[in-house]
C-alpha positions as a LaTeX table, in Angstrom:
\begin{tabular}{lrrr}
\hline
Residue & $x$ (\AA) & $y$ (\AA) & $z$ (\AA) \\
\hline
Met1 & 23.77 & $-4.74$ & 10.69 \\
Glu2 & 22.92 & $-8.21$ & 10.34 \\
Thr3 & 20.64 & $-8.13$ & 7.31 \\
Thr4 & 22.71 & $-6.89$ & 4.42 \\
Ile5 & 22.01 & $-9.51$ & 1.72 \\
Arg6 & 19.22 & $-8.34$ & $-0.68$ \\
Arg7 & 16.07 & $-10.24$ & $-0.06$ \\
Tyr8 & 14.48 & $-10.89$ & $-3.58$ \\
Asp9 & 11.20 & $-12.23$ & $-1.73$ \\
Leu10 & 10.75 & $-8.65$ & $-0.53$ \\
Asp11 & 11.08 & $-7.41$ & $-3.91$ \\
Trp12 & 8.61 & $-9.98$ & $-5.37$ \\
Leu13 & 6.16 & $-9.19$ & $-2.57$ \\
Arg14 & 6.43 & $-5.42$ & $-3.37$ \\
Val15 & 5.64 & $-6.21$ & $-7.06$ \\
Ile16 & 2.73 & $-8.53$ & $-6.29$ \\
Val17 & 1.04 & $-6.35$ & $-3.69$ \\
Phe18 & 1.29 & $-3.22$ & $-5.83$ \\
Ala19 & $-0.05$ & $-5.42$ & $-9.00$ \\
Leu20 & $-3.04$ & $-6.31$ & $-6.55$ \\
Leu21 & $-3.53$ & $-2.72$ & $-6.09$ \\
Ile22 & $-4.49$ & $-2.35$ & $-9.91$ \\
Phe23 & $-7.14$ & $-5.16$ & $-9.51$ \\
Tyr24 & $-8.51$ & $-3.45$ & $-6.29$ \\
His25 & $-8.72$ & $-0.14$ & $-7.94$ \\
Val26 & $-10.70$ & $-1.66$ & $-10.85$ \\
Gly27 & $-12.91$ & $-3.38$ & $-8.36$ \\
Met28 & $-13.53$ & $-0.01$ & $-6.81$ \\
Phe29 & $-15.39$ & 1.02 & $-10.16$ \\
Phe30 & $-17.97$ & $-1.77$ & $-9.56$ \\
Val31 & $-18.65$ & $-1.92$ & $-5.84$ \\
Pro32 & $-21.15$ & $-0.03$ & $-3.87$ \\
Trp33 & $-18.50$ & 2.09 & $-1.80$ \\
Gly34 & $-17.74$ & 5.58 & $-2.74$ \\
Trp35 & $-15.09$ & 6.02 & $-5.52$ \\
His36 & $-14.03$ & 8.60 & $-8.02$ \\
Ile37 & $-16.04$ & 7.16 & $-10.83$ \\
Lys38 & $-18.74$ & 4.35 & $-10.69$ \\
Asn39 & $-20.20$ & 1.64 & $-13.26$ \\
Asn40 & $-23.69$ & 1.91 & $-14.36$ \\
Val41 & $-24.33$ & $-1.49$ & $-12.74$ \\
Ile42 & $-22.92$ & $-2.15$ & $-9.18$ \\
Tyr43 & $-22.10$ & $-5.63$ & $-8.16$ \\
Asp44 & $-22.87$ & $-5.99$ & $-4.23$ \\
Trp45 & $-21.42$ & $-9.52$ & $-4.14$ \\
Leu46 & $-17.82$ & $-8.11$ & $-5.12$ \\
Lys47 & $-17.32$ & $-6.43$ & $-2.00$ \\
Trp48 & $-16.50$ & $-9.65$ & $-0.01$ \\
Pro49 & $-13.22$ & $-10.48$ & $-1.89$ \\
Met50 & $-12.51$ & $-6.59$ & $-1.97$ \\
Leu51 & $-13.02$ & $-6.49$ & 1.85 \\
Phe52 & $-10.62$ & $-9.57$ & 2.20 \\
Leu53 & $-7.87$ & $-7.83$ & 0.05 \\
Asn54 & $-8.47$ & $-4.46$ & 1.68 \\
Gln55 & $-7.61$ & $-5.30$ & 5.27 \\
Trp56 & $-4.06$ & $-6.49$ & 4.62 \\
Arg57 & $-2.90$ & $-4.97$ & 1.11 \\
Leu58 & $-1.78$ & $-1.65$ & 2.56 \\
Pro59 & $-0.57$ & $-2.87$ & 5.87 \\
Ile60 & 1.86 & $-5.23$ & 4.33 \\
Leu61 & 3.28 & $-2.55$ & 2.29 \\
Phe62 & 3.96 & $-0.39$ & 5.13 \\
Val63 & 5.72 & $-3.20$ & 6.88 \\
Ile64 & 7.86 & $-3.74$ & 3.76 \\
Ser65 & 8.68 & $-0.11$ & 3.45 \\
Gly66 & 9.95 & $-0.23$ & 7.14 \\
Met67 & 12.18 & $-3.19$ & 6.07 \\
Gly68 & 13.32 & $-1.16$ & 2.95 \\
Thr69 & 14.20 & 1.72 & 5.42 \\
Tyr70 & 16.52 & $-0.62$ & 7.32 \\
Tyr71 & 18.29 & $-1.46$ & 4.00 \\
Ala72 & 18.37 & 2.34 & 3.24 \\
Leu73 & 20.04 & 3.33 & 6.50 \\
Ser74 & 22.64 & 0.63 & 6.11 \\
Lys75 & 24.29 & 2.45 & 3.55 \\
Arg76 & 23.47 & 6.23 & 4.83 \\
Asn77 & 23.70 & 8.53 & 7.51 \\
Leu78 & 20.54 & 10.34 & 8.71 \\
Gly79 & 21.04 & 13.46 & 6.44 \\
Gln80 & 21.74 & 11.42 & 3.36 \\
Phe81 & 18.74 & 9.20 & 4.32 \\
Ser82 & 16.40 & 12.07 & 4.75 \\
Trp83 & 17.60 & 13.67 & 1.42 \\
Glu84 & 17.05 & 10.36 & $-0.36$ \\
Arg85 & 13.66 & 10.12 & 1.00 \\
Ile86 & 12.75 & 13.71 & $-0.16$ \\
Arg87 & 14.08 & 12.91 & $-3.68$ \\
Arg88 & 12.32 & 9.55 & $-3.91$ \\
Leu89 & 9.08 & 10.34 & $-2.12$ \\
Gly90 & 8.63 & 14.12 & $-2.35$ \\
Val91 & 9.46 & 14.84 & $-5.97$ \\
Pro92 & 7.17 & 12.24 & $-7.39$ \\
Leu93 & 4.36 & 13.27 & $-5.05$ \\
Ile94 & 4.60 & 16.91 & $-6.07$ \\
Phe95 & 5.01 & 15.95 & $-9.82$ \\
Gly96 & 2.01 & 13.66 & $-9.33$ \\
Met97 & $-0.23$ & 16.20 & $-7.90$ \\
Ile98 & 0.51 & 18.68 & $-10.65$ \\
Phe99 & 0.43 & 16.23 & $-13.70$ \\
Ile100 & $-0.88$ & 12.76 & $-12.79$ \\
Val101 & $-3.84$ & 13.26 & $-10.42$ \\
Pro102 & $-5.60$ & 16.10 & $-12.12$ \\
Pro103 & $-6.79$ & 14.00 & $-15.20$ \\
Gln104 & $-8.73$ & 11.81 & $-12.52$ \\
Val105 & $-10.43$ & 14.78 & $-10.84$ \\
Tyr106 & $-11.20$ & 16.22 & $-14.23$ \\
Ile107 & $-13.14$ & 12.85 & $-15.16$ \\
Glu108 & $-14.79$ & 12.84 & $-12.06$ \\
Arg109 & $-16.05$ & 16.32 & $-12.51$ \\
Leu110 & $-17.22$ & 15.35 & $-16.02$ \\
Ala111 & $-19.05$ & 12.13 & $-14.84$ \\
Lys112 & $-20.89$ & 14.00 & $-12.01$ \\
His113 & $-21.63$ & 17.06 & $-14.41$ \\
Gln114 & $-19.66$ & 19.41 & $-12.25$ \\
Phe115 & $-17.43$ & 20.70 & $-15.07$ \\
Ser116 & $-17.88$ & 20.83 & $-18.83$ \\
Gly117 & $-15.27$ & 21.69 & $-21.20$ \\
Ser118 & $-11.89$ & 20.37 & $-22.35$ \\
Tyr119 & $-9.10$ & 19.12 & $-20.24$ \\
Leu120 & $-7.04$ & 22.22 & $-21.20$ \\
Asp121 & $-9.95$ & 24.42 & $-19.91$ \\
Tyr122 & $-10.02$ & 22.61 & $-16.73$ \\
Phe123 & $-6.31$ & 22.55 & $-16.25$ \\
Thr124 & $-5.85$ & 26.36 & $-16.85$ \\
Ser125 & $-8.89$ & 27.39 & $-15.04$ \\
Val126 & $-10.12$ & 25.38 & $-11.75$ \\
Ala127 & $-7.64$ & 22.38 & $-11.55$ \\
Phe128 & $-5.68$ & 24.03 & $-8.73$ \\
Lys129 & $-8.49$ & 25.78 & $-6.84$ \\
Gly130 & $-9.48$ & 24.50 & $-3.46$ \\
Val131 & $-8.76$ & 21.35 & $-1.77$ \\
Tyr132 & $-10.70$ & 18.12 & $-2.78$ \\
Pro133 & $-13.24$ & 17.02 & $-2.47$ \\
Glu134 & $-14.83$ & 20.46 & $-2.23$ \\
Gly135 & $-12.02$ & 21.85 & $-4.61$ \\
Asn136 & $-9.79$ & 19.93 & $-6.99$ \\
Ile137 & $-6.36$ & 19.78 & $-5.60$ \\
Ser138 & $-5.52$ & 16.14 & $-4.27$ \\
Trp139 & $-3.06$ & 13.50 & $-4.03$ \\
His140 & $-5.60$ & 10.71 & $-4.57$ \\
His141 & $-4.02$ & 7.27 & $-4.76$ \\
Leu142 & $-0.36$ & 8.96 & $-4.10$ \\
Trp143 & $-1.34$ & 9.63 & $-0.37$ \\
Phe144 & 0.99 & 6.64 & 0.49 \\
Leu145 & 3.87 & 8.68 & $-0.33$ \\
Pro146 & 3.37 & 11.74 & 2.11 \\
Tyr147 & 2.63 & 9.29 & 4.92 \\
Leu148 & 5.97 & 7.29 & 4.00 \\
Leu149 & 8.06 & 10.58 & 3.99 \\
Val150 & 6.59 & 11.88 & 7.33 \\
Phe151 & 7.20 & 8.13 & 8.84 \\
Ser152 & 10.75 & 8.41 & 7.75 \\
Val153 & 11.44 & 11.98 & 9.02 \\
Leu154 & 9.78 & 11.11 & 12.35 \\
Leu155 & 11.36 & 7.55 & 13.06 \\
Gly156 & 14.71 & 8.34 & 11.20 \\
Pro157 & 16.52 & 9.34 & 14.44 \\
Leu158 & 15.21 & 6.38 & 16.27 \\
Phe159 & 16.09 & 4.15 & 13.55 \\
Val160 & 19.58 & 5.38 & 13.52 \\
Tyr161 & 19.81 & 5.01 & 17.29 \\
Leu162 & 18.67 & 1.52 & 17.04 \\
Arg163 & 21.23 & 0.70 & 14.14 \\
Asn164 & 24.00 & 2.05 & 16.31 \\
Asn165 & 22.91 & 0.19 & 19.30 \\
Pro166 & 21.85 & $-3.08$ & 18.20 \\
Asn167 & 22.00 & $-4.70$ & 21.60 \\
Gly168 & 19.25 & $-4.43$ & 24.29 \\
Phe169 & 15.96 & $-3.72$ & 22.67 \\
Ser170 & 17.01 & $-5.71$ & 19.48 \\
Asp171 & 17.65 & $-8.54$ & 21.74 \\
Trp172 & 14.48 & $-8.37$ & 23.61 \\
Ile173 & 12.55 & $-8.16$ & 20.15 \\
Lys174 & 14.38 & $-11.42$ & 19.04 \\
Arg175 & 13.43 & $-13.21$ & 22.26 \\
Ile176 & 9.85 & $-12.39$ & 21.79 \\
Val177 & 9.84 & $-13.55$ & 17.86 \\
Val178 & 11.38 & $-16.88$ & 18.65 \\
Lys179 & 8.86 & $-18.05$ & 21.19 \\
Pro180 & 5.80 & $-20.11$ & 20.08 \\
Phe181 & 3.59 & $-17.70$ & 18.49 \\
Gly182 & 5.54 & $-14.95$ & 19.98 \\
Ile183 & 5.45 & $-12.80$ & 16.80 \\
Tyr184 & 1.68 & $-12.55$ & 17.51 \\
Trp185 & 2.56 & $-10.02$ & 20.49 \\
Phe186 & 2.80 & $-7.41$ & 17.70 \\
Val187 & $-0.86$ & $-7.51$ & 17.37 \\
Val188 & $-1.58$ & $-5.90$ & 20.88 \\
Pro189 & $-0.66$ & $-2.11$ & 19.96 \\
Leu190 & $-2.57$ & $-2.64$ & 16.73 \\
Tyr191 & $-5.42$ & $-3.95$ & 18.64 \\
Leu192 & $-5.44$ & $-0.98$ & 20.96 \\
Leu193 & $-5.46$ & 1.37 & 18.19 \\
Glu194 & $-8.28$ & $-0.47$ & 16.49 \\
Ala195 & $-10.55$ & $-0.71$ & 19.50 \\
Phe196 & $-9.98$ & 2.71 & 21.06 \\
Met197 & $-8.90$ & 5.07 & 18.23 \\
Glu198 & $-10.62$ & 3.80 & 15.12 \\
Pro199 & $-14.34$ & 4.54 & 16.19 \\
Phe200 & $-13.18$ & 8.30 & 16.40 \\
Phe201 & $-11.48$ & 8.85 & 13.35 \\
Asp202 & $-12.49$ & 8.29 & 9.78 \\
Ile203 & $-9.87$ & 7.24 & 7.12 \\
Thr204 & $-9.45$ & 10.28 & 5.03 \\
His205 & $-5.96$ & 9.82 & 3.60 \\
Gly206 & $-5.56$ & 13.61 & 4.48 \\
Leu207 & $-2.53$ & 12.96 & 6.72 \\
Ile208 & $-3.33$ & 15.93 & 9.16 \\
Asp209 & $-6.78$ & 14.46 & 10.06 \\
Asp210 & $-6.37$ & 10.96 & 9.64 \\
Trp211 & $-5.18$ & 10.00 & 13.13 \\
Phe212 & $-6.07$ & 6.21 & 13.26 \\
Asn213 & $-4.86$ & 5.37 & 9.90 \\
Phe214 & $-1.72$ & 7.47 & 10.35 \\
Ser215 & $-1.02$ & 5.83 & 13.74 \\
Phe216 & $-1.92$ & 2.32 & 12.59 \\
Ser217 & 0.50 & 2.68 & 9.56 \\
Leu218 & 3.08 & 4.10 & 11.45 \\
Val219 & 3.35 & 1.21 & 13.83 \\
Leu220 & 3.42 & $-1.24$ & 10.98 \\
Phe221 & 6.14 & 0.69 & 9.37 \\
Phe222 & 8.10 & 0.44 & 12.54 \\
Tyr223 & 7.44 & $-3.18$ & 12.91 \\
Gly224 & 9.09 & $-3.61$ & 9.43 \\
Phe225 & 12.24 & $-2.12$ & 10.67 \\
Leu226 & 12.07 & $-4.08$ & 13.83 \\
Leu227 & 11.37 & $-7.48$ & 12.28 \\
Ile228 & 14.06 & $-7.16$ & 9.53 \\
Ser229 & 16.60 & $-6.27$ & 12.11 \\
Thr230 & 16.37 & $-9.53$ & 13.63 \\
Gly231 & 18.09 & $-11.16$ & 10.69 \\
Asp232 & 17.49 & $-14.52$ & 9.74 \\
Ile233 & 15.42 & $-15.33$ & 13.05 \\
Phe234 & 12.36 & $-13.45$ & 11.51 \\
Trp235 & 12.44 & $-15.35$ & 8.26 \\
Lys236 & 12.85 & $-18.57$ & 9.72 \\
Val237 & 9.82 & $-17.87$ & 12.26 \\
Val238 & 7.60 & $-16.91$ & 9.23 \\
Glu239 & 8.51 & $-19.97$ & 7.28 \\
Glu240 & 7.76 & $-22.30$ & 9.84 \\
Leu241 & 4.50 & $-20.44$ & 11.13 \\
Lys242 & 2.96 & $-19.79$ & 7.55 \\
Phe243 & 0.45 & $-22.69$ & 7.58 \\
Lys244 & $-0.78$ & $-21.94$ & 11.15 \\
Ala245 & $-0.86$ & $-18.17$ & 10.24 \\
Leu246 & $-2.93$ & $-19.14$ & 7.21 \\
Leu247 & $-5.51$ & $-21.04$ & 9.47 \\
Ile248 & $-5.78$ & $-18.22$ & 11.77 \\
Gly249 & $-6.23$ & $-15.73$ & 9.01 \\
Val250 & $-9.14$ & $-17.82$ & 7.44 \\
Phe251 & $-10.66$ & $-18.24$ & 10.75 \\
Thr252 & $-10.44$ & $-14.45$ & 11.87 \\
Phe253 & $-11.70$ & $-13.37$ & 8.36 \\
Leu254 & $-14.75$ & $-15.75$ & 8.29 \\
Ser255 & $-15.50$ & $-14.78$ & 11.65 \\
Gln256 & $-15.49$ & $-11.20$ & 10.75 \\
Val257 & $-18.14$ & $-12.02$ & 7.94 \\
Phe258 & $-20.27$ & $-13.70$ & 10.40 \\
Ile259 & $-20.29$ & $-10.55$ & 12.51 \\
Trp260 & $-20.92$ & $-8.33$ & 9.58 \\
Val261 & $-23.95$ & $-10.36$ & 8.55 \\
Phe262 & $-25.70$ & $-11.49$ & 11.44 \\
Leu263 & $-24.65$ & $-9.14$ & 14.49 \\
Glu264 & $-25.51$ & $-5.74$ & 15.49 \\
Asp265 & $-22.88$ & $-3.38$ & 16.76 \\
Gly266 & $-22.40$ & $-2.95$ & 20.46 \\
Tyr267 & $-19.34$ & $-2.98$ & 22.93 \\
Val268 & $-18.75$ & $-6.75$ & 22.86 \\
Val269 & $-18.99$ & $-6.93$ & 19.25 \\
His270 & $-16.95$ & $-4.04$ & 18.70 \\
Phe271 & $-14.06$ & $-5.25$ & 20.92 \\
Thr272 & $-14.35$ & $-8.83$ & 19.46 \\
Glu273 & $-14.45$ & $-7.51$ & 15.93 \\
Ala274 & $-11.30$ & $-5.42$ & 16.49 \\
Leu275 & $-9.38$ & $-8.43$ & 17.78 \\
Leu276 & $-10.39$ & $-10.45$ & 14.76 \\
Lys277 & $-9.54$ & $-7.67$ & 12.31 \\
Val278 & $-5.95$ & $-7.07$ & 13.69 \\
Gly279 & $-5.47$ & $-10.83$ & 14.12 \\
Asn280 & $-6.52$ & $-11.22$ & 10.50 \\
Ile281 & $-4.37$ & $-8.46$ & 9.15 \\
Trp282 & $-1.35$ & $-9.82$ & 11.19 \\
Ser283 & $-1.99$ & $-13.34$ & 9.90 \\
Trp284 & $-2.04$ & $-12.71$ & 6.28 \\
Ile285 & 1.06 & $-10.44$ & 6.51 \\
Leu286 & 2.76 & $-13.38$ & 7.99 \\
Val287 & 1.32 & $-15.84$ & 5.50 \\
Leu288 & 2.53 & $-13.77$ & 2.53 \\
Phe289 & 6.22 & $-13.33$ & 4.25 \\
Gly290 & 6.44 & $-17.10$ & 4.85 \\
Phe291 & 5.31 & $-18.26$ & 1.53 \\
Ala292 & 7.50 & $-15.58$ & 0.04 \\
Ala293 & 10.64 & $-16.64$ & 1.86 \\
Lys294 & 10.05 & $-20.30$ & 1.01 \\
Tyr295 & 9.33 & $-19.92$ & $-2.62$ \\
Leu296 & 10.31 & $-16.30$ & $-3.97$ \\
Asn297 & 13.75 & $-15.56$ & $-2.64$ \\
His298 & 15.45 & $-15.77$ & $-5.85$ \\
Lys299 & 16.81 & $-13.45$ & $-8.40$ \\
Ser300 & 15.33 & $-13.26$ & $-11.88$ \\
Asn301 & 15.46 & $-10.93$ & $-15.02$ \\
Ala302 & 11.87 & $-10.58$ & $-14.71$ \\
Leu303 & 11.94 & $-9.34$ & $-11.20$ \\
Ser304 & 14.68 & $-7.01$ & $-11.85$ \\
Tyr305 & 12.50 & $-5.43$ & $-14.70$ \\
Ala306 & 9.26 & $-5.40$ & $-12.63$ \\
Asn307 & 10.96 & $-4.07$ & $-9.33$ \\
Arg308 & 12.10 & $-0.95$ & $-11.29$ \\
Ala309 & 8.76 & $-0.60$ & $-12.99$ \\
Val310 & 6.62 & $-1.05$ & $-9.89$ \\
Tyr311 & 6.98 & 2.57 & $-8.61$ \\
Pro312 & 6.05 & 4.21 & $-12.00$ \\
Phe313 & 3.32 & 1.76 & $-12.43$ \\
Tyr314 & 1.98 & 2.85 & $-9.09$ \\
Ile315 & 2.00 & 6.61 & $-9.95$ \\
Leu316 & 0.29 & 5.93 & $-13.18$ \\
His317 & $-2.04$ & 3.20 & $-12.74$ \\
Gln318 & $-5.11$ & 4.93 & $-11.20$ \\
Thr319 & $-5.21$ & 7.83 & $-13.66$ \\
Val320 & $-5.14$ & 5.13 & $-16.72$ \\
Thr321 & $-7.89$ & 3.16 & $-14.79$ \\
Val322 & $-10.15$ & 6.04 & $-14.24$ \\
Val323 & $-9.95$ & 7.54 & $-17.78$ \\
Leu324 & $-10.70$ & 4.10 & $-19.26$ \\
Ala325 & $-13.45$ & 3.63 & $-16.90$ \\
Tyr326 & $-15.05$ & 6.92 & $-17.85$ \\
Phe327 & $-15.56$ & 5.51 & $-21.42$ \\
Leu328 & $-16.99$ & 2.30 & $-20.31$ \\
Met329 & $-19.24$ & 3.40 & $-17.24$ \\
Asp330 & $-22.43$ & 3.65 & $-19.51$ \\
Leu331 & $-22.05$ & 0.84 & $-21.89$ \\
Ser332 & $-24.32$ & $-2.13$ & $-21.39$ \\
Trp333 & $-21.55$ & $-4.75$ & $-21.09$ \\
Gly334 & $-21.22$ & $-7.15$ & $-18.19$ \\
Leu335 & $-18.61$ & $-7.34$ & $-15.32$ \\
Phe336 & $-16.19$ & $-9.47$ & $-16.96$ \\
Pro337 & $-15.70$ & $-7.64$ & $-20.12$ \\
Lys338 & $-15.50$ & $-4.18$ & $-18.52$ \\
Ala339 & $-13.08$ & $-5.60$ & $-15.75$ \\
Ser340 & $-10.89$ & $-7.41$ & $-18.10$ \\
Leu341 & $-10.65$ & $-4.34$ & $-20.42$ \\
Leu342 & $-9.85$ & $-2.27$ & $-17.33$ \\
Val343 & $-7.32$ & $-4.65$ & $-16.03$ \\
Leu344 & $-5.47$ & $-5.26$ & $-19.33$ \\
Gly345 & $-5.80$ & $-1.47$ & $-20.30$ \\
Thr346 & $-4.37$ & $-0.33$ & $-16.91$ \\
Phe347 & $-1.38$ & $-2.69$ & $-17.10$ \\
Gly348 & $-0.90$ & $-2.09$ & $-20.95$ \\
Phe349 & $-0.96$ & 1.82 & $-21.14$ \\
Ser350 & 1.00 & 2.04 & $-17.91$ \\
Trp351 & 3.78 & $-0.34$ & $-19.51$ \\
Leu352 & 3.77 & 1.70 & $-22.78$ \\
Ile353 & 4.26 & 4.91 & $-20.78$ \\
Tyr354 & 6.94 & 3.32 & $-18.63$ \\
His355 & 8.89 & 1.40 & $-21.34$ \\
Phe356 & 8.67 & 3.97 & $-24.35$ \\
Leu357 & 8.65 & 7.09 & $-22.42$ \\
Ile358 & 10.14 & 6.79 & $-18.95$ \\
Leu359 & 12.82 & 4.51 & $-19.71$ \\
Lys360 & 13.91 & 6.33 & $-22.69$ \\
Ile361 & 13.66 & 9.82 & $-21.37$ \\
Pro362 & 16.20 & 9.95 & $-18.28$ \\
Leu363 & 14.93 & 13.60 & $-17.55$ \\
Leu364 & 11.59 & 12.18 & $-16.54$ \\
Gln365 & 12.77 & 9.24 & $-14.35$ \\
Pro366 & 13.20 & 11.31 & $-10.91$ \\
Phe367 & 9.68 & 12.27 & $-11.26$ \\
Phe368 & 8.65 & 8.73 & $-11.20$ \\
Gly369 & 10.99 & 7.89 & $-8.15$ \\
Leu370 & 13.62 & 6.06 & $-10.33$ \\
Lys371 & 17.34 & 6.12 & $-9.28$ \\
Lys372 & 19.93 & 6.10 & $-11.75$ \\
Lys373 & 20.69 & 2.56 & $-12.99$ \\
Arg374 & 24.19 & 1.62 & $-11.97$ \\
Pro375 & 26.34 & 0.20 & $-14.64$ \\
Lys376 & 26.76 & $-3.42$ & $-14.69$ \\
\hline
\end{tabular}
């Protein structure tokens, strides 16, 4: 396999995008869209930066995860890889559904006057009755984990085949990528899904009834594996293309805004908007990879710490946000004080739990997806 040297820019991107997730979930407290708990004042204008962030923040994580799968399979056979995925994804998911997510549902039930009583009363009575939203069992923000687990199981045999037979298909991908704007051919399958499947399936994060989101994310995960398998070719392409992709990203997003504000839906609008959307998603993914390759491919102690902390932070953060938001929701403060307190509080409490509990108690670490730290 060509790519065996660690890419620190991938680690940085993973940390940065997961950090943005905290800002995004804090924003969900203030925008008009449905969420688990809402502020007493809603800020309609905030939906525009949220819409911009929303289109590419999860797609790039699926691409990065596909790239990480390439590295994982370089050191393991299919059986070892599958077991490692179960331990790293399945165990934290089950743990999170039992101990991390229930406080969020409890707070939502309190805020909506659907339950009264202590958390202990809730946990020992109705916490595990019925499936959310009618019931209370849910994986909430942890939905990313079962999707990755299923993707890994489904595509694992194909990935092993491609790893063991690097010529042919891999060479064809390389020939496409090196052509001027050739990497934009990857938009075509995404466009077909967006144009012909998205109208029929709401995004539910429920795995078994989430066909558009499942298919779209699976393709992006597959792309990650394919692109990283081209070795240095991909990184040279995105580094050279980054400013052009930036212009395309700005144009496609502003064009979408124009459609949302001024045009009514119809066949022409739908198929045009679908092309603009996938072009926008793919462009910002390329922009982030390109600038990261140029400026972030270096090792540091801060990265080593943050890269290990990012998974526990992801598992913990939304519960911290929702609990803090419950005590702020009815206060007469403005957006800035509340949002600042939520961001700082979410980072702060997540760090305290991570640094002083998870790192200090090795027994907890597998439940937050941490591998044993290798001795230096």
